[in-house]
Amino acid sequence: NLYVSIEDQGLFQYNGYEWTEVSLPSHNIRNLYPSSSYLYILSQEKILQLNSSLEITSIENAAIRSPSDMLVDQEGRIFIADLQQGLVIINYNGSFEHFHPNGPLLDRIDRLYYFDNKIVAWTKGYNDQMQPVDMPAAFSVFNMGRWENFPEDNTASLVGITDIAGMAYSSARD
């Protein structure tokens, strides 16, 4: 069978004779990953597993928050790159291993901001001539010995924002 994902329309299967839409809980598909037994569907929020009978199972675990890529090795282990959690491995027996890189999202940090016992780090959104560089908004927060990352593709309030120049914090709740 051939599977095709069409943006904002869903997943379709071709069986050699006709196209059929595969019913999914969301049409927000990032990529498709075939294995010998399943088709894995990576969305912005989760990973779905589709079997040959077109039954869908959601792969859910607290270790998976914002999957960005994945692969399945020859032994059936699933490796997931997660923007918040680092590398997550699902072993043959279904157990999860979590390899969390305790570091900021970006390797270049130009700006820091301190608030509420936390440190925010980000890359400046302008060059040396103070011109915008069209860098997607993203930042990292260091809190209690760990980094939490906020890239544009898993932080809805950052979508479409570029070139962070500064930050401020207010504890007031309006």
CSV table of C-alpha atoms in Angstrom, one decimal:
chain,number,residue,atom,x,y,z
A,1,ASN,CA,0.0,0.0,0.0
A,2,LEU,CA,1.0,3.6,-0.7
A,3,TYR,CA,0.3,6.3,1.9
A,4,VAL,CA,0.3,10.0,1.2
A,5,SER,CA,-0.2,12.9,3.6
A,6,ILE,CA,-1.7,16.1,2.2
A,7,GLU,CA,-1.4,19.2,4.3
A,8,ASP,CA,-4.6,20.2,6.1
A,9,GLN,CA,-6.5,17.4,4.3
A,10,GLY,CA,-5.3,14.2,6.0
A,11,LEU,CA,-3.8,10.8,5.2
A,12,PHE,CA,-4.7,8.8,2.2
A,13,GLN,CA,-4.0,5.1,1.3
A,14,TYR,CA,-3.7,3.7,-2.3
A,15,ASN,CA,-4.2,0.0,-2.5
A,16,GLY,CA,-3.4,-0.4,-6.2
A,17,TYR,CA,-6.9,0.4,-7.4
A,18,GLU,CA,-8.3,3.3,-5.5
A,19,TRP,CA,-7.5,6.1,-2.9
A,20,THR,CA,-9.1,5.9,0.5
A,21,GLU,CA,-8.9,8.5,3.3
A,22,VAL,CA,-7.6,7.1,6.6
A,23,SER,CA,-9.5,8.5,9.5
A,24,LEU,CA,-7.2,10.3,11.9
A,25,PRO,CA,-7.9,12.4,15.0
A,26,SER,CA,-5.9,15.3,13.5
A,27,HIS,CA,-4.8,16.4,10.0
A,28,ASN,CA,-1.7,18.0,11.5
A,29,ILE,CA,0.8,15.5,10.0
A,30,ARG,CA,4.6,16.3,10.1
A,31,ASN,CA,5.9,13.1,8.5
A,32,LEU,CA,5.3,9.4,7.9
A,33,TYR,CA,7.6,6.6,8.9
A,34,PRO,CA,7.1,3.0,7.6
A,35,SER,CA,8.3,-0.1,9.4
A,36,SER,CA,7.8,-3.8,8.6
A,37,SER,CA,4.6,-3.9,10.7
A,38,TYR,CA,3.2,-0.3,11.1
A,39,LEU,CA,3.0,3.1,9.6
A,40,TYR,CA,4.0,5.7,12.1
A,41,ILE,CA,2.4,9.1,11.8
A,42,LEU,CA,4.2,12.0,13.4
A,43,SER,CA,2.1,15.0,14.3
A,44,GLN,CA,3.0,18.1,16.2
A,45,GLU,CA,1.6,16.8,19.4
A,46,LYS,CA,1.9,13.0,19.2
A,47,ILE,CA,2.9,9.8,17.4
A,48,LEU,CA,0.2,7.5,15.9
A,49,GLN,CA,0.8,3.9,14.9
A,50,LEU,CA,-1.3,2.6,12.0
A,51,ASN,CA,-1.6,-1.2,11.5
A,52,SER,CA,-2.5,-3.1,8.3
A,53,SER,CA,-6.2,-3.1,9.3
A,54,LEU,CA,-6.1,0.7,9.5
A,55,GLU,CA,-6.5,0.7,13.3
A,56,ILE,CA,-4.8,3.6,15.0
A,57,THR,CA,-3.0,3.5,18.3
A,58,SER,CA,-1.6,6.6,19.9
A,59,ILE,CA,1.9,6.3,21.4
A,60,GLU,CA,1.7,8.3,24.6
A,61,ASN,CA,4.1,8.8,27.5
A,62,ALA,CA,5.1,11.7,29.6
A,63,ALA,CA,8.6,11.5,28.0
A,64,ILE,CA,7.0,12.6,24.6
A,65,ARG,CA,5.9,16.2,24.6
A,66,SER,CA,6.8,17.7,21.3
A,67,PRO,CA,8.1,15.1,18.8
A,68,SER,CA,10.0,16.5,15.9
A,69,ASP,CA,11.5,13.4,14.2
A,70,MET,CA,11.7,9.7,14.7
A,71,LEU,CA,13.0,6.4,13.3
A,72,VAL,CA,12.5,2.7,13.8
A,73,ASP,CA,15.5,0.5,13.7
A,74,GLN,CA,15.7,-3.1,12.4
A,75,GLU,CA,15.1,-4.5,15.9
A,76,GLY,CA,11.8,-2.5,16.3
A,77,ARG,CA,13.1,0.1,18.7
A,78,ILE,CA,11.6,3.6,18.2
A,79,PHE,CA,13.9,6.6,18.5
A,80,ILE,CA,12.1,9.9,19.0
A,81,ALA,CA,13.6,13.4,18.8
A,82,ASP,CA,11.6,15.5,21.1
A,83,LEU,CA,12.0,19.3,21.2
A,84,GLN,CA,11.3,19.4,25.0
A,85,GLN,CA,12.6,16.1,26.2
A,86,GLY,CA,15.6,15.2,24.0
A,87,LEU,CA,16.0,11.7,22.8
A,88,VAL,CA,13.3,9.2,23.8
A,89,ILE,CA,13.7,5.5,23.0
A,90,ILE,CA,10.8,3.0,23.1
A,91,ASN,CA,12.3,-0.5,23.5
A,92,TYR,CA,10.9,-3.8,22.1
A,93,ASN,CA,9.1,-4.5,25.4
A,94,GLY,CA,7.4,-1.1,25.3
A,95,SER,CA,9.5,0.5,28.0
A,96,PHE,CA,10.6,4.1,27.5
A,97,GLU,CA,14.2,5.3,28.0
A,98,HIS,CA,14.8,9.0,28.2
A,99,PHE,CA,18.1,10.7,27.3
A,100,HIS,CA,17.5,14.4,28.2
A,101,PRO,CA,20.2,16.8,27.1
A,102,ASN,CA,20.3,19.2,30.0
A,103,GLY,CA,21.1,22.3,27.9
A,104,PRO,CA,19.5,25.2,26.1
A,105,LEU,CA,17.7,24.9,22.7
A,106,LEU,CA,20.3,26.8,20.8
A,107,ASP,CA,24.0,26.5,20.8
A,108,ARG,CA,24.4,30.3,20.6
A,109,ILE,CA,23.2,32.4,23.4
A,110,ASP,CA,23.5,36.2,23.1
A,111,ARG,CA,21.0,37.4,25.8
A,112,LEU,CA,20.1,36.4,29.4
A,113,TYR,CA,17.2,37.6,31.6
A,114,TYR,CA,16.6,36.8,35.2
A,115,PHE,CA,13.2,36.6,36.9
A,116,ASP,CA,11.5,34.6,39.7
A,117,ASN,CA,14.7,32.5,40.4
A,118,LYS,CA,14.9,31.5,36.7
A,119,ILE,CA,17.2,32.5,33.8
A,120,VAL,CA,15.9,32.9,30.3
A,121,ALA,CA,18.4,32.6,27.4
A,122,TRP,CA,18.0,33.4,23.7
A,123,THR,CA,19.8,34.4,20.6
A,124,LYS,CA,19.4,38.0,19.6
A,125,GLY,CA,17.2,38.7,16.7
A,126,TYR,CA,19.4,41.3,15.0
A,127,ASN,CA,22.9,41.6,13.5
A,128,ASP,CA,25.7,43.9,14.4
A,129,GLN,CA,24.2,46.7,12.3
A,130,MET,CA,21.0,46.3,14.3
A,131,GLN,CA,19.1,44.9,11.3
A,132,PRO,CA,16.6,42.1,11.8
A,133,VAL,CA,17.8,38.6,10.9
A,134,ASP,CA,14.3,36.9,10.6
A,135,MET,CA,15.2,34.3,13.3
A,136,PRO,CA,12.2,32.4,14.5
A,137,ALA,CA,11.3,33.2,18.1
A,138,ALA,CA,12.7,30.6,20.6
A,139,PHE,CA,14.1,30.7,24.1
A,140,SER,CA,15.2,28.5,26.9
A,141,VAL,CA,14.5,28.8,30.7
A,142,PHE,CA,16.9,27.5,33.3
A,143,ASN,CA,15.1,26.5,36.5
A,144,MET,CA,16.1,24.3,39.4
A,145,GLY,CA,19.1,22.9,37.6
A,146,ARG,CA,17.2,22.0,34.3
A,147,TRP,CA,16.6,23.6,31.0
A,148,GLU,CA,13.1,23.9,29.4
A,149,ASN,CA,13.0,24.9,25.8
A,150,PHE,CA,10.4,26.9,24.0
A,151,PRO,CA,10.8,26.7,20.2
A,152,GLU,CA,8.3,28.3,17.8
A,153,ASP,CA,6.9,25.0,16.5
A,154,ASN,CA,5.7,23.8,19.9
A,155,THR,CA,4.8,27.1,21.6
A,156,ALA,CA,1.7,28.5,19.9
A,157,SER,CA,2.1,32.0,21.2
A,158,LEU,CA,5.5,32.3,19.4
A,159,VAL,CA,4.2,31.3,15.9
A,160,GLY,CA,5.0,34.0,13.4
A,161,ILE,CA,7.2,36.0,15.8
A,162,THR,CA,10.8,36.6,14.8
A,163,ASP,CA,13.8,38.4,16.1
A,164,ILE,CA,13.5,38.6,19.9
A,165,ALA,CA,15.3,41.7,21.1
A,166,GLY,CA,14.4,41.7,24.8
A,167,MET,CA,12.2,40.2,27.5
A,168,ALA,CA,10.4,41.4,30.6
A,169,TYR,CA,8.5,39.6,33.4
A,170,SER,CA,5.5,40.8,35.4
A,171,SER,CA,4.2,38.7,38.3
A,172,ALA,CA,0.8,40.6,38.1
A,173,ARG,CA,-2.1,38.5,36.8
A,174,ASP,CA,-4.4,40.8,34.8
